[in-house]
PDB file of C-alpha atoms and ligand atoms in Angstrom:
ATOM      1  CA  MET A   1      76.712  42.588 -32.416  1.00  0.00           C
ATOM      2  CA  ILE A   2      72.932  42.319 -31.883  1.00  0.00           C
ATOM      3  CA  ARG A   3      70.715  42.317 -34.586  1.00  0.00           C
ATOM      4  CA  ILE A   4      67.234  43.678 -34.441  1.00  0.00           C
ATOM      5  CA  GLY A   5      65.033  43.075 -37.263  1.00  0.00           C
ATOM      6  CA  VAL A   6      62.127  45.483 -38.272  1.00  0.00           C
ATOM      7  CA  PRO A   7      59.686  45.553 -40.983  1.00  0.00           C
ATOM      8  CA  SER A   8      60.986  46.976 -43.706  1.00  0.00           C
ATOM      9  CA  LYS A   9      58.095  49.434 -45.109  1.00  0.00           C
ATOM     10  CA  GLY A  10      54.944  51.238 -44.208  1.00  0.00           C
ATOM     11  CA  ARG A  11      53.055  52.122 -40.967  1.00  0.00           C
ATOM     12  CA  LEU A  12      54.721  49.129 -39.283  1.00  0.00           C
ATOM     13  CA  MET A  13      58.321  50.630 -39.692  1.00  0.00           C
ATOM     14  CA  GLU A  14      57.390  54.127 -39.029  1.00  0.00           C
ATOM     15  CA  LYS A  15      55.413  53.267 -35.844  1.00  0.00           C
ATOM     16  CA  THR A  16      58.466  50.666 -34.736  1.00  0.00           C
ATOM     17  CA  PHE A  17      61.131  53.554 -35.418  1.00  0.00           C
ATOM     18  CA  ASP A  18      59.101  55.541 -33.261  1.00  0.00           C
ATOM     19  CA  TRP A  19      58.883  53.310 -30.320  1.00  0.00           C
ATOM     20  CA  PHE A  20      62.650  52.722 -30.208  1.00  0.00           C
ATOM     21  CA  GLY A  21      63.072  56.129 -30.476  1.00  0.00           C
ATOM     22  CA  GLN A  22      61.092  57.089 -27.136  1.00  0.00           C
ATOM     23  CA  ARG A  23      63.315  54.471 -25.466  1.00  0.00           C
ATOM     24  CA  GLY A  24      66.681  56.303 -26.791  1.00  0.00           C
ATOM     25  CA  LEU A  25      67.348  54.188 -29.981  1.00  0.00           C
ATOM     26  CA  LYS A  26      67.286  56.285 -33.035  1.00  0.00           C
ATOM     27  CA  MET A  27      66.320  54.210 -36.041  1.00  0.00           C
ATOM     28  CA  THR A  28      66.915  55.396 -39.602  1.00  0.00           C
ATOM     29  CA  ARG A  29      66.604  53.979 -43.370  1.00  0.00           C
ATOM     30  CA  THR A  30      70.002  54.900 -45.033  1.00  0.00           C
ATOM     31  CA  GLY A  31      70.727  55.056 -48.582  1.00  0.00           C
ATOM     32  CA  ASN A  32      68.171  55.786 -50.970  1.00  0.00           C
ATOM     33  CA  GLU A  33      64.446  55.343 -50.731  1.00  0.00           C
ATOM     34  CA  ARG A  34      64.372  52.023 -52.174  1.00  0.00           C
ATOM     35  CA  GLU A  35      67.435  50.427 -50.211  1.00  0.00           C
ATOM     36  CA  TYR A  36      66.920  48.441 -47.901  1.00  0.00           C
ATOM     37  CA  ALA A  37      69.619  49.445 -45.442  1.00  0.00           C
ATOM     38  CA  GLY A  38      69.465  50.916 -41.758  1.00  0.00           C
ATOM     39  CA  ALA A  39      71.404  52.266 -38.955  1.00  0.00           C
ATOM     40  CA  VAL A  40      70.941  52.614 -35.118  1.00  0.00           C
ATOM     41  CA  GLU A  41      72.241  55.234 -32.938  1.00  0.00           C
ATOM     42  CA  GLY A  42      72.504  55.472 -29.181  1.00  0.00           C
ATOM     43  CA  ALA A  43      74.023  52.118 -28.445  1.00  0.00           C
ATOM     44  CA  ASP A  44      76.990  50.170 -29.702  1.00  0.00           C
ATOM     45  CA  ASN A  45      76.881  46.955 -31.440  1.00  0.00           C
ATOM     46  CA  VAL A  46      73.480  47.070 -32.556  1.00  0.00           C
ATOM     47  CA  SER A  47      72.717  46.709 -36.014  1.00  0.00           C
ATOM     48  CA  LEU A  48      69.075  47.307 -38.072  1.00  0.00           C
ATOM     49  CA  VAL A  49      67.866  44.584 -40.292  1.00  0.00           C
ATOM     50  CA  LEU A  50      65.204  45.667 -42.354  1.00  0.00           C
ATOM     51  CA  LEU A  51      63.016  42.635 -43.632  1.00  0.00           C
ATOM     52  CA  SER A  52      59.567  41.724 -44.526  1.00  0.00           C
ATOM     53  CA  ALA A  53      57.129  41.109 -41.604  1.00  0.00           C
ATOM     54  CA  GLY A  54      56.255  37.896 -42.779  1.00  0.00           C
ATOM     55  CA  GLU A  55      60.046  37.024 -42.539  1.00  0.00           C
ATOM     56  CA  ILE A  56      60.697  37.722 -39.135  1.00  0.00           C
ATOM     57  CA  PRO A  57      59.316  34.904 -37.453  1.00  0.00           C
ATOM     58  CA  ARG A  58      61.806  32.691 -39.413  1.00  0.00           C
ATOM     59  CA  GLU A  59      64.659  34.863 -38.775  1.00  0.00           C
ATOM     60  CA  LEU A  60      63.949  34.654 -35.143  1.00  0.00           C
ATOM     61  CA  ALA A  61      63.648  30.789 -34.922  1.00  0.00           C
ATOM     62  CA  ALA A  62      66.818  30.500 -36.940  1.00  0.00           C
ATOM     63  CA  GLY A  63      68.622  32.623 -34.491  1.00  0.00           C
ATOM     64  CA  ARG A  64      69.743  34.830 -37.513  1.00  0.00           C
ATOM     65  CA  ILE A  65      68.250  37.908 -35.768  1.00  0.00           C
ATOM     66  CA  ASP A  66      68.333  38.448 -32.220  1.00  0.00           C
ATOM     67  CA  LEU A  67      65.267  40.684 -31.340  1.00  0.00           C
ATOM     68  CA  GLY A  68      62.400  41.200 -33.846  1.00  0.00           C
ATOM     69  CA  VAL A  69      59.516  43.225 -34.345  1.00  0.00           C
ATOM     70  CA  THR A  70      55.999  41.480 -36.323  1.00  0.00           C
ATOM     71  CA  GLY A  71      52.690  40.634 -35.633  1.00  0.00           C
ATOM     72  CA  THR A  72      51.673  38.141 -33.145  1.00  0.00           C
ATOM     73  CA  ASP A  73      49.409  36.579 -35.949  1.00  0.00           C
ATOM     74  CA  LEU A  74      52.731  36.043 -38.123  1.00  0.00           C
ATOM     75  CA  VAL A  75      54.564  34.275 -35.018  1.00  0.00           C
ATOM     76  CA  ARG A  76      51.829  32.123 -34.216  1.00  0.00           C
ATOM     77  CA  ASP A  77      51.174  31.083 -37.831  1.00  0.00           C
ATOM     78  CA  LYS A  78      54.640  30.694 -39.272  1.00  0.00           C
ATOM     79  CA  LEU A  79      56.183  28.794 -36.262  1.00  0.00           C
ATOM     80  CA  ALA A  80      54.902  25.330 -35.221  1.00  0.00           C
ATOM     81  CA  ASN A  81      55.479  25.624 -31.177  1.00  0.00           C
ATOM     82  CA  TRP A  82      56.242  29.156 -31.379  1.00  0.00           C
ATOM     83  CA  GLU A  83      56.812  29.625 -27.586  1.00  0.00           C
ATOM     84  CA  THR A  84      59.841  27.320 -27.834  1.00  0.00           C
ATOM     85  CA  LYS A  85      61.622  29.582 -30.494  1.00  0.00           C
ATOM     86  CA  VAL A  86      60.780  33.141 -29.184  1.00  0.00           C
ATOM     87  CA  SER A  87      59.776  34.927 -26.144  1.00  0.00           C
ATOM     88  CA  GLU A  88      58.040  38.236 -26.048  1.00  0.00           C
ATOM     89  CA  VAL A  89      59.462  41.059 -24.754  1.00  0.00           C
ATOM     90  CA  ALA A  90      57.033  43.632 -24.913  1.00  0.00           C
ATOM     91  CA  PRO A  91      53.634  44.281 -27.130  1.00  0.00           C
ATOM     92  CA  LEU A  92      54.019  47.335 -28.667  1.00  0.00           C
ATOM     93  CA  GLY A  93      50.311  48.898 -28.858  1.00  0.00           C
ATOM     94  CA  PHE A  94      49.957  49.428 -32.086  1.00  0.00           C
ATOM     95  CA  GLY A  95      49.431  47.021 -35.563  1.00  0.00           C
ATOM     96  CA  HIS A  96      46.218  45.792 -33.900  1.00  0.00           C
ATOM     97  CA  ALA A  97      43.924  43.415 -35.891  1.00  0.00           C
ATOM     98  CA  ASP A  98      41.556  40.568 -35.782  1.00  0.00           C
ATOM     99  CA  LEU A  99      42.013  37.402 -37.339  1.00  0.00           C
ATOM    100  CA  VAL A 100      38.416  36.450 -38.297  1.00  0.00           C
ATOM    101  CA  ILE A 101      36.583  34.014 -40.389  1.00  0.00           C
ATOM    102  CA  ALA A 102      33.991  35.574 -42.540  1.00  0.00           C
ATOM    103  CA  ILE A 103      31.551  34.295 -45.102  1.00  0.00           C
ATOM    104  CA  PRO A 104      28.900  35.792 -47.670  1.00  0.00           C
ATOM    105  CA  ALA A 105      26.512  38.433 -45.773  1.00  0.00           C
ATOM    106  CA  CYS A 106      23.704  37.049 -48.002  1.00  0.00           C
ATOM    107  CA  TRP A 107      24.480  33.545 -46.034  1.00  0.00           C
ATOM    108  CA  ILE A 108      21.521  34.404 -43.576  1.00  0.00           C
ATOM    109  CA  ASP A 109      20.919  31.006 -41.774  1.00  0.00           C
ATOM    110  CA  VAL A 110      24.846  31.153 -41.115  1.00  0.00           C
ATOM    111  CA  GLU A 111      25.885  32.929 -37.762  1.00  0.00           C
ATOM    112  CA  THR A 112      28.009  30.700 -36.097  1.00  0.00           C
ATOM    113  CA  LEU A 113      31.012  28.160 -36.155  1.00  0.00           C
ATOM    114  CA  ASP A 114      28.114  25.270 -35.775  1.00  0.00           C
ATOM    115  CA  ASP A 115      25.999  26.818 -38.652  1.00  0.00           C
ATOM    116  CA  LEU A 116      29.135  26.863 -40.836  1.00  0.00           C
ATOM    117  CA  ASP A 117      30.066  23.249 -40.048  1.00  0.00           C
ATOM    118  CA  ALA A 118      26.102  22.270 -40.725  1.00  0.00           C
ATOM    119  CA  ALA A 119      26.290  24.297 -43.928  1.00  0.00           C
ATOM    120  CA  ALA A 120      29.960  22.962 -44.844  1.00  0.00           C
ATOM    121  CA  SER A 121      28.436  19.410 -44.924  1.00  0.00           C
ATOM    122  CA  ALA A 122      25.395  20.235 -46.915  1.00  0.00           C
ATOM    123  CA  PHE A 123      27.587  22.029 -49.426  1.00  0.00           C
ATOM    124  CA  ARG A 124      29.801  18.777 -49.844  1.00  0.00           C
ATOM    125  CA  ARG A 125      26.697  16.954 -50.356  1.00  0.00           C
ATOM    126  CA  ALA A 126      25.544  19.385 -53.342  1.00  0.00           C
ATOM    127  CA  HIS A 127      28.629  20.045 -55.106  1.00  0.00           C
ATOM    128  CA  GLY A 128      31.009  17.104 -54.482  1.00  0.00           C
ATOM    129  CA  HIS A 129      33.484  19.098 -52.773  1.00  0.00           C
ATOM    130  CA  ARG A 130      34.480  20.661 -49.523  1.00  0.00           C
ATOM    131  CA  LEU A 131      33.603  24.372 -49.026  1.00  0.00           C
ATOM    132  CA  ARG A 132      36.628  26.302 -49.309  1.00  0.00           C
ATOM    133  CA  ILE A 133      38.171  28.726 -47.109  1.00  0.00           C
ATOM    134  CA  ALA A 134      40.615  31.387 -48.624  1.00  0.00           C
ATOM    135  CA  THR A 135      43.236  32.298 -46.197  1.00  0.00           C
ATOM    136  CA  LYS A 136      47.335  32.784 -45.687  1.00  0.00           C
ATOM    137  CA  TYR A 137      47.271  32.000 -41.957  1.00  0.00           C
ATOM    138  CA  HIS A 138      47.169  28.428 -42.509  1.00  0.00           C
ATOM    139  CA  ARG A 139      48.354  26.601 -39.014  1.00  0.00           C
ATOM    140  CA  LEU A 140      45.843  29.510 -37.263  1.00  0.00           C
ATOM    141  CA  VAL A 141      42.979  28.396 -39.153  1.00  0.00           C
ATOM    142  CA  ARG A 142      43.351  24.864 -39.182  1.00  0.00           C
ATOM    143  CA  ASP A 143      43.987  24.419 -35.155  1.00  0.00           C
ATOM    144  CA  PHE A 144      41.233  27.209 -34.403  1.00  0.00           C
ATOM    145  CA  LEU A 145      38.562  25.046 -36.878  1.00  0.00           C
ATOM    146  CA  ALA A 146      39.927  21.660 -35.429  1.00  0.00           C
ATOM    147  CA  SER A 147      39.314  23.012 -31.774  1.00  0.00           C
ATOM    148  CA  HIS A 148      35.791  23.807 -32.413  1.00  0.00           C
ATOM    149  CA  GLY A 149      35.063  20.726 -34.440  1.00  0.00           C
ATOM    150  CA  VAL A 150      34.709  21.942 -37.919  1.00  0.00           C
ATOM    151  CA  ALA A 151      36.195  19.477 -40.125  1.00  0.00           C
ATOM    152  CA  ASP A 152      34.550  19.468 -43.496  1.00  0.00           C
ATOM    153  CA  TYR A 153      36.127  22.207 -45.668  1.00  0.00           C
ATOM    154  CA  GLN A 154      39.364  22.683 -47.517  1.00  0.00           C
ATOM    155  CA  LEU A 155      41.997  25.754 -47.184  1.00  0.00           C
ATOM    156  CA  THR A 156      42.538  27.461 -50.267  1.00  0.00           C
ATOM    157  CA  ASP A 157      45.978  29.559 -50.018  1.00  0.00           C
ATOM    158  CA  SER A 158      45.483  33.331 -50.885  1.00  0.00           C
ATOM    159  CA  GLN A 159      48.512  35.561 -50.144  1.00  0.00           C
ATOM    160  CA  GLY A 160      46.652  38.904 -50.639  1.00  0.00           C
ATOM    161  CA  ALA A 161      43.387  40.312 -51.565  1.00  0.00           C
ATOM    162  CA  THR A 162      41.785  37.444 -50.137  1.00  0.00           C
ATOM    163  CA  GLU A 163      38.142  39.341 -49.193  1.00  0.00           C
ATOM    164  CA  GLY A 164      38.061  38.972 -53.444  1.00  0.00           C
ATOM    165  CA  THR A 165      38.160  35.170 -53.703  1.00  0.00           C
ATOM    166  CA  VAL A 166      34.418  34.784 -52.924  1.00  0.00           C
ATOM    167  CA  LYS A 167      33.633  37.025 -55.630  1.00  0.00           C
ATOM    168  CA  ASN A 168      35.989  35.428 -57.655  1.00  0.00           C
ATOM    169  CA  GLN A 169      34.667  32.207 -56.892  1.00  0.00           C
ATOM    170  CA  THR A 170      37.819  30.415 -55.767  1.00  0.00           C
ATOM    171  CA  ALA A 171      36.523  30.101 -52.097  1.00  0.00           C
ATOM    172  CA  GLU A 172      33.116  30.398 -50.305  1.00  0.00           C
ATOM    173  CA  ALA A 173      34.612  31.655 -47.176  1.00  0.00           C
ATOM    174  CA  ILE A 174      37.858  33.359 -45.723  1.00  0.00           C
ATOM    175  CA  ALA A 175      39.795  33.805 -42.898  1.00  0.00           C
ATOM    176  CA  ASP A 176      41.727  37.086 -42.767  1.00  0.00           C
ATOM    177  CA  ILE A 177      42.844  40.036 -40.762  1.00  0.00           C
ATOM    178  CA  THR A 178      40.476  42.964 -40.461  1.00  0.00           C
ATOM    179  CA  SER A 179      41.361  46.286 -38.698  1.00  0.00           C
ATOM    180  CA  SER A 180      38.378  48.837 -39.768  1.00  0.00           C
ATOM    181  CA  GLY A 181      36.140  46.083 -41.156  1.00  0.00           C
ATOM    182  CA  GLU A 182      35.906  48.224 -44.151  1.00  0.00           C
ATOM    183  CA  THR A 183      37.576  45.691 -46.628  1.00  0.00           C
ATOM    184  CA  LEU A 184      34.707  43.135 -45.375  1.00  0.00           C
ATOM    185  CA  ARG A 185      31.790  45.220 -45.859  1.00  0.00           C
ATOM    186  CA  ALA A 186      33.240  46.509 -48.881  1.00  0.00           C
ATOM    187  CA  ASN A 187      33.298  42.725 -50.288  1.00  0.00           C
ATOM    188  CA  HIS A 188      29.911  41.675 -48.918  1.00  0.00           C
ATOM    189  CA  LEU A 189      31.283  39.861 -46.013  1.00  0.00           C
ATOM    190  CA  LYS A 190      30.454  39.122 -42.396  1.00  0.00           C
ATOM    191  CA  ILE A 191      32.052  37.704 -39.634  1.00  0.00           C
ATOM    192  CA  LEU A 192      30.903  34.608 -37.818  1.00  0.00           C
ATOM    193  CA  SER A 193      29.827  36.015 -34.128  1.00  0.00           C
ATOM    194  CA  ASP A 194      31.971  33.011 -32.989  1.00  0.00           C
ATOM    195  CA  GLY A 195      34.809  33.691 -35.394  1.00  0.00           C
ATOM    196  CA  LEU A 196      37.419  35.831 -34.139  1.00  0.00           C
ATOM    197  CA  ILE A 197      40.673  33.227 -34.211  1.00  0.00           C
ATOM    198  CA  LEU A 198      43.111  35.889 -32.837  1.00  0.00           C
ATOM    199  CA  GLN A 199      43.537  39.482 -31.670  1.00  0.00           C
ATOM    200  CA  SER A 200      47.208  40.530 -32.923  1.00  0.00           C
ATOM    201  CA  GLN A 201      49.567  43.330 -32.264  1.00  0.00           C
ATOM    202  CA  ALA A 202      52.975  44.395 -33.209  1.00  0.00           C
ATOM    203  CA  THR A 203      55.291  42.548 -30.593  1.00  0.00           C
ATOM    204  CA  LEU A 204      59.090  42.809 -29.687  1.00  0.00           C
ATOM    205  CA  TYR A 205      60.381  39.182 -29.642  1.00  0.00           C
ATOM    206  CA  ARG A 206      63.546  37.694 -28.433  1.00  0.00           C
ATOM    207  CA  ALA A 207      65.083  34.726 -30.142  1.00  0.00           C
ATOM    208  CA  THR A 208      65.419  31.549 -27.918  1.00  0.00           C
ATOM    209  CA  LEU A 209      68.874  30.813 -29.388  1.00  0.00           C
ATOM    210  CA  SER A 210      69.815  34.457 -28.752  1.00  0.00           C
ATOM    211  CA  GLN A 211      70.866  34.139 -24.688  1.00  0.00           C
ATOM    212  CA  GLY A 212      73.603  36.482 -23.367  1.00  0.00           C
ATOM    213  CA  PRO A 213      74.416  39.750 -21.235  1.00  0.00           C
ATOM    214  CA  GLU A 214      74.830  41.960 -23.874  1.00  0.00           C
ATOM    215  CA  ILE A 215      71.085  41.252 -24.870  1.00  0.00           C
ATOM    216  CA  ASP A 216      69.874  41.355 -21.528  1.00  0.00           C
ATOM    217  CA  ALA A 217      71.384  44.567 -21.218  1.00  0.00           C
ATOM    218  CA  LEU A 218      69.537  46.008 -24.046  1.00  0.00           C
ATOM    219  CA  ILE A 219      66.271  44.529 -23.304  1.00  0.00           C
ATOM    220  CA  LYS A 220      67.011  46.241 -19.856  1.00  0.00           C
ATOM    221  CA  ARG A 221      67.983  49.777 -21.423  1.00  0.00           C
ATOM    222  CA  ILE A 222      64.741  50.150 -23.564  1.00  0.00           C
ATOM    223  CA  GLY A 223      62.743  49.443 -20.118  1.00  0.00           C
ATOM    224  CA  PHE A 224      61.978  45.566 -19.874  1.00  0.00           C
TER     225      PHE A 224
HETATM  226  N1  LIG B   1      44.937  46.955 -42.155  1.00  0.00           N
HETATM  227  C1  LIG B   1      45.766  46.531 -40.954  1.00  0.00           C
HETATM  228  N2  LIG B   1      45.583  47.082 -39.910  1.00  0.00           N
HETATM  229  C2  LIG B   1      46.325  46.876 -38.837  1.00  0.00           C
HETATM  230  N3  LIG B   1      47.432  45.971 -38.831  1.00  0.00           N
HETATM  231  C3  LIG B   1      47.583  45.191 -40.129  1.00  0.00           C
HETATM  232  C4  LIG B   1      47.001  45.510 -41.326  1.00  0.00           C
HETATM  233  N4  LIG B   1      47.042  44.818 -42.125  1.00  0.00           N
HETATM  234  C5  LIG B   1      48.498  44.105 -41.935  1.00  0.00           C
HETATM  235  N5  LIG B   1      48.609  44.357 -40.234  1.00  0.00           N
HETATM  236  C6  LIG B   1      49.603  43.734 -39.543  1.00  0.00           C
HETATM  237  O1  LIG B   1      50.854  44.077 -39.877  1.00  0.00           O
HETATM  238  C7  LIG B   1      51.588  42.909 -40.235  1.00  0.00           C
HETATM  239  C8  LIG B   1      52.384  42.763 -41.651  1.00  0.00           C
HETATM  240  O2  LIG B   1      51.081  42.216 -42.167  1.00  0.00           O
HETATM  241  P1  LIG B   1      51.666  41.840 -43.893  1.00  0.00           P
HETATM  242  O3  LIG B   1      52.263  40.461 -43.672  1.00  0.00           O
HETATM  243  O4  LIG B   1      50.491  41.998 -44.673  1.00  0.00           O
HETATM  244  O5  LIG B   1      52.300  43.029 -44.056  1.00  0.00           O
HETATM  245  P2  LIG B   1      52.919  43.493 -45.500  1.00  0.00           P
HETATM  246  O6  LIG B   1      53.576  45.012 -45.398  1.00  0.00           O
HETATM  247  O7  LIG B   1      52.143  42.633 -46.455  1.00  0.00           O
HETATM  248  O8  LIG B   1      54.572  42.527 -45.825  1.00  0.00           O
HETATM  249  P3  LIG B   1      55.345  41.616 -46.954  1.00  0.00           P
HETATM  250  O9  LIG B   1      56.184  42.533 -46.740  1.00  0.00           O
HETATM  251  O10 LIG B   1      55.335  40.472 -46.222  1.00  0.00           O
HETATM  252  O11 LIG B   1      54.384  41.930 -48.013  1.00  0.00           O
HETATM  253  C9  LIG B   1      50.888  41.781 -39.815  1.00  0.00           C
HETATM  254  O12 LIG B   1      50.791  41.212 -38.485  1.00  0.00           O
HETATM  255  C10 LIG B   1      49.201  42.236 -39.955  1.00  0.00           C
HETATM  256  O13 LIG B   1      48.511  41.631 -38.532  1.00  0.00           O
HETATM  257  O1  LIG B   2      39.578  45.836 -41.921  1.00  0.00           O
HETATM  258  P1  LIG B   2      40.053  47.017 -42.883  1.00  0.00           P
HETATM  259  O2  LIG B   2      40.686  48.183 -42.073  1.00  0.00           O
HETATM  260  O3  LIG B   2      39.539  47.164 -44.025  1.00  0.00           O
HETATM  261  O4  LIG B   2      41.942  46.116 -43.267  1.00  0.00           O
HETATM  262  C1  LIG B   2      41.900  45.000 -43.561  1.00  0.00           C
HETATM  263  C2  LIG B   2      42.638  44.846 -44.772  1.00  0.00           C
HETATM  264  O5  LIG B   2      44.162  45.146 -44.448  1.00  0.00           O
HETATM  265  C3  LIG B   2      44.819  44.137 -44.938  1.00  0.00           C
HETATM  266  O6  LIG B   2      45.260  43.815 -46.025  1.00  0.00           O
HETATM  267  P2  LIG B   2      46.408  45.102 -46.771  1.00  0.00           P
HETATM  268  O7  LIG B   2      46.363  46.257 -47.446  1.00  0.00           O
HETATM  269  O8  LIG B   2      47.836  44.803 -45.775  1.00  0.00           O
HETATM  270  O9  LIG B   2      46.585  43.809 -48.051  1.00  0.00           O
HETATM  271  P3  LIG B   2      46.838  42.565 -48.248  1.00  0.00           P
HETATM  272  O10 LIG B   2      45.568  42.359 -49.137  1.00  0.00           O
HETATM  273  O11 LIG B   2      48.075  42.757 -49.408  1.00  0.00           O
HETATM  274  O12 LIG B   2      46.928  41.740 -47.021  1.00  0.00           O
HETATM  275  C4  LIG B   2      44.130  42.667 -44.553  1.00  0.00           C
HETATM  276  O13 LIG B   2      44.693  41.738 -45.366  1.00  0.00           O
HETATM  277  C5  LIG B   2      43.047  43.154 -45.010  1.00  0.00           C
HETATM  278  O14 LIG B   2      42.616  42.974 -46.446  1.00  0.00           O
END
């Protein structure tokens, strides 16, 4: 049995169902609207596993699902050496979002990562602790800042409503995804001019642990 992991709710689930539907695999949720159960028509031996988008990278890495749809941001953040654990079958053309670093719009002297580095050192001298950046993307943010020479900061974990942490005074800056930019604007935040960490989109991945002619044939059948 080939197991395909798909986000269990919202726009990502609906668009993923549409995407597979256009390629001859009809996916549906079964049971009542709160039950996380699904079915696939149009191919034998394929089962649908509805999962949180954030858990799909781990399930792929463990080989508990053979194929999975989730954002490139989540795969790259949750899996160390992600290229060894999964391979990209196809970008799906939806779920676009940019992972960015944003700071208070009122910090008029801070526009770039170099400015942030200087502001972080000044912040530490003035406050006795490091400037806090709130995010759920720990690996991606750490790697990005290290590669740009920014070191005088600390990450604060934020699993949601991250843009609110600055107003709530639990962080001075944030790293989060944005698409329309409205949430950043509404929370009086601005993106650093060189603060784009990653452009993400929903992507179909194959688990490295899942090899074999059955999966090759299914991937070929959907056109890849
Ligand atoms: N506003 C948005 N516009 C476009 N894509 C988005 C947006 N918000 C989130 N995404 C993308 O959707 C994917 C899932 O995001 P997220 O983990 O926040 O989903 P969720 O529905 O909250 O999942 P969970 O079930 O884990 O709570 C990520 O890859 C992310 O980049
Ligand atoms: O640029 P925008 O179009 O305003 O979209 C960006 C927002 O969308 C996501 O939040 P989501 O609604 O998924 O909730 P979350 O805070 O739980 O992540 C993301 O975390 C931003 O907060």
